[in-house]
Short mmCIF file of C-alpha atoms in Angstrom, two decimals:
data_model
loop_
_atom_site.label_atom_id
_atom_site.label_comp_id
_atom_site.label_asym_id
_atom_site.label_seq_id
_atom_site.Cartn_x
_atom_site.Cartn_y
_atom_site.Cartn_z
CA MET A 7 192.57 -41.03 -25.85
CA SER A 8 192.58 -42.69 -22.48
CA ILE A 9 193.92 -41.10 -19.34
CA THR A 10 196.14 -42.58 -16.62
CA PHE A 11 196.23 -41.28 -13.03
CA PRO A 12 199.07 -42.16 -10.67
CA ARG A 13 198.67 -41.11 -7.04
CA ARG A 14 201.38 -39.23 -5.19
CA GLY A 15 202.86 -41.05 -2.22
CA ARG A 16 200.01 -43.46 -1.75
CA VAL A 17 200.07 -47.05 -0.53
CA LEU A 18 196.99 -49.10 -1.30
CA ALA A 19 196.67 -51.91 1.21
CA LEU A 20 193.01 -52.20 2.06
CA SER A 21 192.47 -52.03 5.77
CA THR A 22 190.56 -54.83 7.45
CA ALA A 23 189.50 -52.55 10.27
CA LEU A 24 186.61 -50.37 9.12
CA LEU A 25 186.43 -47.58 11.64
CA CYS A 26 184.55 -44.34 11.13
CA ILE A 27 186.72 -41.37 11.97
CA ALA A 28 184.01 -40.11 14.33
CA PRO A 29 181.22 -41.84 16.25
CA LEU A 30 178.85 -43.47 13.78
CA ALA A 31 175.99 -41.11 14.49
CA ALA A 32 178.22 -38.23 13.44
CA CYS A 33 178.98 -39.84 10.08
CA SER A 34 175.64 -39.16 8.44
CA GLY A 35 175.25 -36.83 5.47
CA GLY A 36 174.45 -33.15 5.75
CA ASN A 37 171.03 -31.63 6.31
CA SER A 38 168.62 -30.64 3.56
CA GLY A 39 169.56 -26.99 3.76
CA ALA A 40 168.63 -26.14 0.17
CA ASP A 41 165.80 -23.63 -0.02
CA ALA A 42 162.47 -24.20 -1.75
CA SER A 43 163.95 -23.21 -5.12
CA GLY A 44 166.59 -25.92 -4.83
CA LYS A 45 169.48 -23.47 -4.47
CA PRO A 46 172.50 -24.67 -2.46
CA GLY A 47 172.40 -24.12 1.28
CA GLY A 48 172.98 -25.92 4.55
CA GLU A 49 175.73 -28.37 5.46
CA ILE A 50 177.35 -31.29 3.65
CA ARG A 51 180.07 -33.69 4.79
CA VAL A 52 183.00 -34.43 2.51
CA VAL A 53 185.73 -37.09 2.82
CA ALA A 54 189.20 -36.18 1.53
CA ASN A 55 192.77 -37.44 1.97
CA TRP A 56 194.95 -34.36 2.07
CA THR A 57 196.97 -33.01 4.99
CA GLY A 58 199.64 -30.33 5.36
CA ALA A 59 200.03 -27.92 2.45
CA GLU A 60 197.72 -30.04 0.28
CA GLY A 61 195.08 -30.03 2.99
CA GLN A 62 195.31 -26.26 3.19
CA ALA A 63 194.98 -26.01 -0.60
CA PHE A 64 191.86 -28.18 -0.59
CA GLN A 65 190.40 -26.09 2.24
CA ALA A 66 190.98 -23.00 0.11
CA VAL A 67 188.86 -24.61 -2.62
CA VAL A 68 186.17 -25.39 -0.04
CA ASP A 69 186.32 -21.77 1.16
CA GLY A 70 185.84 -20.62 -2.44
CA PHE A 71 182.71 -22.75 -2.74
CA GLN A 72 181.29 -21.40 0.53
CA ALA A 73 181.98 -17.84 -0.61
CA LYS A 74 180.18 -18.49 -3.88
CA TYR A 75 177.19 -19.96 -2.06
CA PRO A 76 176.65 -18.06 1.21
CA GLY A 77 174.70 -20.15 3.66
CA THR A 78 176.48 -23.38 2.76
CA LYS A 79 178.89 -25.18 5.07
CA VAL A 80 181.27 -27.97 4.07
CA LYS A 81 182.57 -30.21 6.85
CA VAL A 82 185.78 -31.96 5.71
CA ASP A 83 186.69 -35.32 7.23
CA THR A 84 190.30 -36.22 6.47
CA VAL A 85 190.89 -39.97 6.09
CA PRO A 86 194.22 -41.71 5.35
CA PHE A 87 194.30 -42.80 1.72
CA ASP A 88 194.83 -46.47 2.49
CA GLN A 89 191.67 -46.50 4.63
CA THR A 90 189.38 -44.51 2.36
CA GLN A 91 187.80 -47.26 0.31
CA THR A 92 187.09 -49.52 3.28
CA GLN A 93 185.69 -46.69 5.42
CA LEU A 94 183.47 -45.52 2.58
CA ALA A 95 182.23 -49.06 2.01
CA GLN A 96 181.25 -49.36 5.66
CA GLN A 97 179.55 -45.99 5.75
CA PHE A 98 177.57 -46.62 2.56
CA ALA A 99 176.50 -50.01 3.90
CA SER A 100 175.30 -48.52 7.18
CA GLY A 101 173.40 -45.68 5.49
CA ASN A 102 175.81 -43.06 6.83
CA ALA A 103 177.74 -42.21 3.67
CA PRO A 104 179.32 -38.77 3.26
CA ASP A 105 177.63 -36.42 0.82
CA ALA A 106 180.76 -36.39 -1.36
CA ALA A 107 184.11 -38.17 -1.21
CA VAL A 108 187.44 -38.52 -2.98
CA ALA A 109 187.66 -41.73 -5.01
CA LEU A 110 189.66 -43.79 -7.50
CA PRO A 111 188.19 -45.24 -10.71
CA SER A 112 188.08 -48.70 -9.11
CA THR A 113 186.00 -47.23 -6.26
CA VAL A 114 183.70 -45.46 -8.72
CA ARG A 115 183.06 -48.71 -10.57
CA GLN A 116 182.45 -50.63 -7.34
CA PHE A 117 179.95 -48.19 -5.83
CA SER A 118 178.31 -47.50 -9.18
CA LYS A 119 177.61 -51.21 -9.59
CA GLN A 120 175.78 -51.10 -6.26
CA GLY A 121 173.66 -48.11 -7.33
CA LEU A 122 175.11 -45.83 -4.66
CA LEU A 123 176.28 -42.82 -6.67
CA MET A 124 174.73 -39.63 -8.00
CA ASN A 125 174.24 -39.39 -11.76
CA LEU A 126 176.41 -36.52 -13.05
CA ASP A 127 175.60 -36.78 -16.77
CA ASP A 128 174.19 -33.23 -16.93
CA GLU A 129 177.32 -31.70 -15.43
CA TRP A 130 179.52 -33.62 -17.85
CA LYS A 131 177.43 -32.70 -20.89
CA SER A 132 177.82 -29.04 -20.01
CA TRP A 133 181.59 -29.35 -19.52
CA VAL A 134 182.19 -31.29 -22.73
CA ASP A 135 179.99 -28.91 -24.72
CA LYS A 136 182.05 -25.97 -23.42
CA GLY A 137 185.37 -27.69 -24.20
CA GLU A 138 186.41 -27.88 -20.57
CA TYR A 139 186.86 -31.66 -20.77
CA ASN A 140 186.76 -34.18 -23.60
CA ASP A 141 185.07 -37.54 -24.04
CA SER A 142 188.29 -39.36 -23.26
CA LEU A 143 188.52 -37.78 -19.84
CA LYS A 144 184.84 -38.47 -19.32
CA SER A 145 185.41 -42.18 -20.01
CA ILE A 146 187.49 -42.48 -16.82
CA VAL A 147 184.58 -41.36 -14.60
CA MET A 148 181.99 -43.65 -16.16
CA GLY A 149 180.46 -46.14 -13.77
CA THR A 150 179.15 -49.60 -14.54
CA ASP A 151 175.68 -48.02 -14.73
CA ALA A 152 176.64 -46.25 -18.00
CA HIS A 153 176.48 -42.84 -16.28
CA ALA A 154 179.17 -40.32 -15.41
CA ASP A 155 179.47 -40.90 -11.66
CA ALA A 156 182.44 -38.73 -10.65
CA VAL A 157 184.18 -35.41 -11.31
CA TYR A 158 187.84 -34.47 -11.51
CA LEU A 159 189.53 -32.19 -9.02
CA LYS A 160 193.27 -32.79 -9.23
CA GLY A 161 195.41 -34.03 -12.10
CA ASN A 162 198.96 -35.22 -12.57
CA VAL A 163 201.27 -36.13 -15.43
CA ASN A 164 203.72 -38.97 -14.94
CA GLY A 165 206.74 -40.55 -16.58
CA LEU A 166 208.87 -37.45 -15.98
CA ILE A 167 212.68 -37.61 -15.63
CA TRP A 168 213.91 -35.15 -12.99
CA SER A 169 217.39 -33.67 -12.56
CA THR A 170 219.22 -30.60 -11.29
CA LYS A 171 220.99 -27.96 -13.34
CA ALA A 172 224.26 -29.04 -11.71
CA THR A 173 223.79 -32.62 -12.93
CA ASP A 174 222.77 -31.52 -16.42
CA THR A 175 225.90 -29.36 -16.65
CA LYS A 176 228.08 -32.23 -15.46
CA LEU A 177 226.60 -34.56 -18.09
CA GLY A 178 226.57 -31.95 -20.84
CA LEU A 179 222.80 -32.33 -21.12
CA THR A 180 221.64 -29.14 -22.83
CA LYS A 181 218.32 -30.44 -24.18
CA ALA A 182 215.94 -33.30 -23.50
CA PRO A 183 216.81 -36.60 -25.20
CA ALA A 184 214.58 -36.94 -28.27
CA THR A 185 214.95 -40.69 -28.77
CA TRP A 186 215.30 -43.79 -26.63
CA ASN A 187 218.90 -44.26 -27.76
CA GLU A 188 219.78 -40.69 -26.79
CA PHE A 189 218.13 -41.35 -23.44
CA THR A 190 220.10 -44.51 -22.68
CA ASP A 191 223.32 -42.82 -23.86
CA VAL A 192 222.77 -40.17 -21.17
CA LEU A 193 222.02 -42.86 -18.58
CA ASP A 194 225.21 -44.72 -19.52
CA LYS A 195 227.18 -41.53 -19.02
CA ALA A 196 225.54 -40.95 -15.64
CA ASN A 197 226.27 -44.54 -14.63
CA ALA A 198 229.99 -43.82 -14.78
CA SER A 199 229.86 -42.24 -11.31
CA SER A 200 226.88 -44.01 -9.73
CA LYS A 201 223.68 -45.70 -10.84
CA ALA A 202 221.76 -43.20 -12.96
CA PHE A 203 218.45 -43.36 -11.08
CA SER A 204 217.60 -42.77 -7.47
CA VAL A 205 214.52 -44.96 -6.85
CA GLY A 206 212.28 -45.11 -3.77
CA ALA A 207 210.76 -48.56 -4.34
CA LYS A 208 210.35 -49.17 -0.61
CA ASP A 209 207.09 -47.25 -1.13
CA ALA A 210 205.10 -49.82 -3.10
CA TRP A 211 203.39 -47.28 -5.38
CA VAL A 212 206.70 -46.01 -6.81
CA PRO A 213 207.49 -48.97 -9.12
CA THR A 214 203.95 -48.83 -10.52
CA GLN A 215 204.74 -45.32 -11.75
CA TRP A 216 207.46 -46.79 -13.96
CA VAL A 217 205.23 -49.45 -15.49
CA ASP A 218 202.66 -47.09 -17.00
CA PRO A 219 204.91 -44.94 -19.22
CA ILE A 220 206.92 -47.99 -20.30
CA LEU A 221 203.75 -49.89 -21.27
CA LEU A 222 202.37 -46.85 -23.08
CA ASN A 223 205.58 -46.24 -25.02
CA VAL A 224 206.52 -49.86 -25.78
CA ALA A 225 203.18 -51.64 -26.09
CA GLY A 226 201.23 -48.56 -27.19
CA VAL A 227 197.97 -47.00 -26.06
CA GLU A 228 195.66 -49.65 -27.55
CA LYS A 229 197.39 -52.53 -25.80
CA TYR A 230 197.57 -50.49 -22.61
CA GLN A 231 193.83 -49.92 -22.65
CA GLN A 232 193.15 -53.58 -23.38
CA LEU A 233 195.29 -54.68 -20.42
CA GLN A 234 193.70 -52.06 -18.19
CA GLN A 235 190.19 -53.21 -19.10
CA GLY A 236 191.03 -56.91 -18.77
CA LYS A 237 190.64 -57.65 -22.49
CA ILE A 238 194.15 -59.11 -22.78
CA GLY A 239 196.38 -60.77 -20.21
CA TRP A 240 199.87 -60.06 -18.93
CA ASP A 241 201.23 -62.76 -21.23
CA ASP A 242 200.40 -60.73 -24.35
CA PRO A 243 203.70 -60.43 -26.30
CA LYS A 244 203.70 -56.62 -26.27
CA ILE A 245 203.09 -56.54 -22.53
CA VAL A 246 205.92 -59.04 -21.96
CA GLU A 247 208.18 -56.94 -24.19
CA SER A 248 207.34 -53.85 -22.13
CA MET A 249 208.13 -55.56 -18.84
CA THR A 250 211.40 -56.82 -20.35
CA VAL A 251 212.38 -53.26 -21.27
CA LEU A 252 211.52 -52.09 -17.76
CA THR A 253 213.53 -54.90 -16.18
CA GLY A 254 216.52 -53.91 -18.31
CA LEU A 255 216.32 -50.39 -16.91
CA VAL A 256 216.01 -51.73 -13.37
CA ASP A 257 219.02 -54.00 -13.80
CA LYS A 258 221.31 -51.46 -15.42
CA TYR A 259 220.29 -48.06 -14.11
CA TRP A 260 218.40 -48.29 -10.80
CA SER A 261 220.10 -47.65 -7.49
CA SER A 262 220.97 -50.97 -5.85
CA ASP A 263 219.21 -49.96 -2.62
CA ALA A 264 215.91 -49.13 -4.38
CA LEU A 265 213.84 -51.56 -2.29
CA ASP A 266 215.26 -50.05 0.91
CA THR A 267 214.74 -46.42 -0.12
CA GLY A 268 211.51 -44.44 0.34
CA PHE A 269 210.12 -41.89 -2.10
CA ASN A 270 211.22 -38.78 -0.18
CA ASN A 271 214.77 -40.14 0.03
CA GLU A 272 214.61 -40.91 -3.68
CA VAL A 273 213.96 -37.25 -4.41
CA CYS A 274 216.72 -36.09 -2.10
CA GLY A 275 219.04 -38.64 -3.72
CA TRP A 276 219.04 -36.90 -7.09
CA VAL A 277 218.66 -33.41 -5.61
CA SER A 278 221.92 -33.92 -3.68
CA GLY A 279 223.71 -35.38 -6.71
CA GLN A 280 224.10 -38.85 -5.20
CA HIS A 281 222.35 -40.07 -8.36
CA ALA A 282 221.77 -38.18 -11.59
CA PHE A 283 218.05 -38.62 -12.09
CA GLY A 284 214.71 -39.27 -10.46
CA HIS A 285 211.51 -40.45 -12.09
CA ASN A 286 207.97 -39.59 -11.11
CA GLY A 287 205.06 -37.24 -11.63
CA ALA A 288 204.73 -33.49 -11.58
CA PHE A 289 204.07 -33.53 -7.83
CA VAL A 290 207.85 -33.93 -7.34
CA ASN A 291 208.02 -30.17 -7.82
CA ALA A 292 206.46 -29.73 -4.38
CA VAL A 293 208.78 -32.28 -2.70
CA VAL A 294 212.16 -30.85 -3.71
CA PRO A 295 212.08 -27.97 -1.17
CA SER A 296 212.09 -30.55 1.65
CA CYS A 297 215.53 -31.62 0.36
CA ASP A 298 216.95 -28.18 -0.47
CA LYS A 299 214.75 -25.13 0.03
CA ASN A 300 217.18 -22.92 -1.88
CA LEU A 301 216.60 -24.60 -5.24
CA LYS A 302 214.35 -22.70 -7.63
CA PRO A 303 211.96 -24.71 -9.82
CA GLY A 304 212.64 -24.36 -13.53
CA THR A 305 216.04 -22.81 -12.86
CA ASP A 306 217.88 -25.17 -10.51
CA TYR A 307 215.86 -28.30 -11.22
CA SER A 308 213.42 -29.44 -13.87
CA PHE A 309 212.31 -32.46 -15.89
CA PHE A 310 211.84 -33.89 -19.35
CA PRO A 311 209.27 -36.47 -20.49
CA LEU A 312 210.30 -40.09 -20.95
CA PRO A 313 211.30 -40.31 -24.65
CA ALA A 314 209.38 -42.46 -27.11
CA TYR A 315 210.58 -46.02 -27.53
CA ASN A 316 211.92 -46.99 -30.96
CA GLY A 317 209.87 -44.49 -32.92
CA GLN A 318 206.61 -45.14 -31.09
CA LYS A 319 204.49 -42.00 -30.79
CA PRO A 320 204.96 -40.70 -27.22
CA ALA A 321 201.98 -41.36 -24.96
CA GLN A 322 201.46 -39.40 -21.75
CA ALA A 323 200.80 -41.22 -18.50
CA VAL A 324 198.45 -39.20 -16.31
CA SER A 325 196.59 -39.56 -13.02
CA GLY A 326 194.47 -37.59 -10.58
CA ASP A 327 191.79 -37.43 -7.95
CA LEU A 328 188.07 -37.93 -8.54
CA PHE A 329 185.09 -37.03 -6.36
CA ILE A 330 181.79 -38.90 -6.08
CA GLY A 331 178.41 -37.87 -4.72
CA SER A 332 176.22 -40.17 -2.65
CA LYS A 333 172.61 -40.97 -3.49
CA GLN A 334 172.09 -41.13 0.29
CA THR A 335 172.71 -37.39 0.66
CA LYS A 336 170.01 -35.42 2.42
CA ASN A 337 171.21 -32.28 0.65
CA PRO A 338 171.44 -33.14 -3.07
CA ALA A 339 171.34 -29.54 -4.32
CA THR A 340 174.40 -28.52 -2.29
CA THR A 341 176.22 -31.77 -2.99
CA LYS A 342 175.79 -31.39 -6.75
CA ALA A 343 176.78 -27.73 -6.60
CA PHE A 344 179.92 -28.70 -4.68
CA LEU A 345 180.89 -31.37 -7.21
CA ASP A 346 180.24 -28.94 -10.06
CA TYR A 347 182.49 -26.39 -8.35
CA LEU A 348 185.32 -28.91 -7.87
CA GLY A 349 185.34 -29.60 -11.61
CA SER A 350 185.06 -25.95 -12.62
CA VAL A 351 187.64 -23.43 -13.83
CA ASP A 352 187.07 -21.30 -10.73
CA GLY A 353 187.44 -24.13 -8.25
CA GLN A 354 190.53 -25.66 -9.85
CA SER A 355 192.26 -22.31 -10.38
CA ILE A 356 192.39 -21.84 -6.60
CA TRP A 357 194.62 -24.86 -6.07
CA ALA A 358 196.59 -24.33 -9.31
CA LYS A 359 197.73 -20.93 -8.04
CA LYS A 360 199.35 -22.64 -5.04
CA GLY A 361 201.54 -24.95 -7.17
CA GLY A 362 202.28 -28.67 -7.20
CA TYR A 363 198.97 -29.22 -8.95
CA ILE A 364 197.58 -29.71 -12.45
CA ALA A 365 194.02 -28.65 -13.19
CA PRO A 366 192.17 -31.29 -15.26
CA ASN A 367 189.77 -28.63 -16.56
CA MET A 368 191.25 -27.62 -19.91
CA LYS A 369 190.08 -24.01 -19.62
CA VAL A 370 192.16 -23.20 -16.52
CA PRO A 371 194.61 -20.59 -17.87
CA ALA A 372 198.36 -21.31 -17.84
CA ASP A 373 199.18 -18.02 -16.16
CA VAL A 374 197.61 -19.11 -12.86
CA TYR A 375 200.45 -21.59 -12.22
CA PRO A 376 203.15 -20.13 -9.96
CA SER A 377 206.35 -21.69 -11.35
CA THR A 378 207.96 -22.62 -14.64
CA ASN A 379 207.84 -26.31 -13.71
CA ASP A 380 204.13 -26.14 -12.87
CA LYS A 381 203.38 -24.48 -16.22
CA LYS A 382 205.57 -26.98 -18.07
CA ALA A 383 203.83 -29.93 -16.42
CA ALA A 384 200.35 -28.50 -17.00
CA ALA A 385 201.16 -28.13 -20.70
CA LEU A 386 201.62 -31.93 -20.89
CA TRP A 387 198.08 -32.59 -19.66
CA PRO A 388 196.01 -33.86 -22.63
CA LYS A 389 194.23 -30.92 -24.20
CA ASP A 390 192.47 -32.60 -27.11
CA ALA A 391 191.15 -35.98 -28.24
CA SER A 392 194.19 -36.69 -30.44
CA THR A 393 196.69 -36.72 -27.56
CA PRO A 394 197.61 -40.32 -26.67
CA ALA A 395 197.63 -40.93 -22.94
CA GLY A 396 196.65 -43.56 -20.37
CA TYR A 397 195.19 -43.59 -16.84
CA ASP A 398 197.25 -45.03 -13.95
CA LEU A 399 196.96 -48.80 -14.22
CA ASP A 400 197.60 -49.40 -10.51
CA ASP A 401 194.77 -47.11 -9.40
CA TRP A 402 192.46 -48.34 -12.15
CA ILE A 403 192.72 -52.01 -11.19
CA GLY A 404 192.28 -51.64 -7.43
CA GLY A 405 191.40 -54.38 -4.97
CA GLU A 406 193.18 -57.68 -4.50
CA ILE A 407 194.70 -57.67 -8.01
CA GLN A 408 196.41 -54.39 -7.19
CA VAL A 409 197.88 -55.77 -3.97
CA LYS A 410 199.27 -58.83 -5.78
CA TYR A 411 200.51 -56.64 -8.64
CA ARG A 412 202.60 -54.56 -6.27
CA GLN A 413 204.02 -57.67 -4.66
CA ALA A 414 204.90 -59.11 -8.06
CA LEU A 415 206.71 -55.89 -9.02
CA ASP A 416 208.69 -56.08 -5.80
CA ASP A 417 209.79 -59.61 -6.74
CA LEU A 418 210.63 -58.47 -10.28
CA ILE A 419 212.91 -55.73 -8.95
CA ARG A 420 214.62 -58.22 -6.66
CA ASN A 421 214.95 -61.17 -9.06
CA LYS A 422 214.83 -59.57 -12.56
CA ASP A 423 212.74 -62.54 -13.72
CA VAL A 424 210.17 -61.39 -16.29
CA ALA A 425 208.85 -64.90 -16.88
CA ALA A 426 208.11 -65.34 -13.17
CA PHE A 427 206.39 -61.94 -13.03
CA THR A 428 204.26 -62.80 -16.06
CA LYS A 429 203.27 -66.19 -14.61
CA THR A 430 202.24 -64.57 -11.33
CA MET A 431 200.16 -61.86 -12.97
CA VAL A 432 198.42 -64.30 -15.33
CA SER A 433 197.35 -66.34 -12.30
CA VAL A 434 196.29 -63.26 -10.32
CA ASP A 435 194.58 -61.18 -13.03
CA THR A 436 192.16 -63.54 -14.75
CA ARG A 437 189.82 -60.88 -16.14
CA SER A 438 190.79 -61.60 -19.76
CA LYS A 439 189.74 -65.24 -19.34
CA GLY A 440 186.13 -64.24 -18.76
#
């Protein structure tokens, strides 16, 4: 099993301006506050992306760590997502890296190759031995140094079709479509009043969330992994078939103003009934109240997974947030303890209780989730090695290929030309050519 992590509401356009969020002298790691026995203590600095309710949830996790280890202090620097990788690169290069930081797999591989990250093999051996994670999840955090170089904090499942109870009643939808034909029959029925899907493709990450589940369900997990790892190119017949299926959905069922609509307006589009359905990850559950605070999750709105394509075994697209530790840290005992806490049942249960979150640790109990939708989404997270799934292709690739990939998807939505998309991606992503 391979895991796929899409990121909620994130635009990856690497900034050319590498500015520390505080004066450079203040960017150094924490002090060596661990006592002589090596127990956690003293201060560490952590870089994260979250603001608002998510920022408060992450702070609650930090508070839980500080309560577990009295005498520790975690200073959180909040950095915009689209600036994180470039700021971290600058700070590592100048010897002022944070003790720990949020990261994507592409970032883990980059910094691992440069020998900048803490080795977390011991933590992962303990987790896998206890059944809290499996080897497939571990494979996502492996660096180019053949070590586990990151931990999970936050998960997500993607490829979910969202609708309201009012829409389901109008369409006579009493249960989730079990096949692709049943799915398109429902979409055809929805199309009678307006295009079936509200789509916020103005936010460049949104179309990438469609590609993953389509690739997984049409091309299959093996081909998906091969494309992700650069072992095959975008001109592989199964990949071309997948993009053709996606383009058919775009042409027939997407709102015509998709490229002019942002993600939040996408959600409000189906919540208000302007369109029948939305498509995205489990984090949508936390966005709906901004459209209509009176709707109750699981009662007034819910989701079903994208059905399997032509008998293919369904494969779950997943995503999430990783954390890395810096070898430059002056407080390794506290940094490792913090990373261990982020990946633990205790640490992840804190955020899970607040909703809009899936705990990657398999031992986090279902009853901690606050709503029916949260529980339903968490149940889709891969729980064993036999569950087919794939990690967010967009976040996995990273860098210049990712930027060009998003631009090519934009052109595909506009022109519906699969051949042109394939030609562009073959010229941009040359990894399979060695």
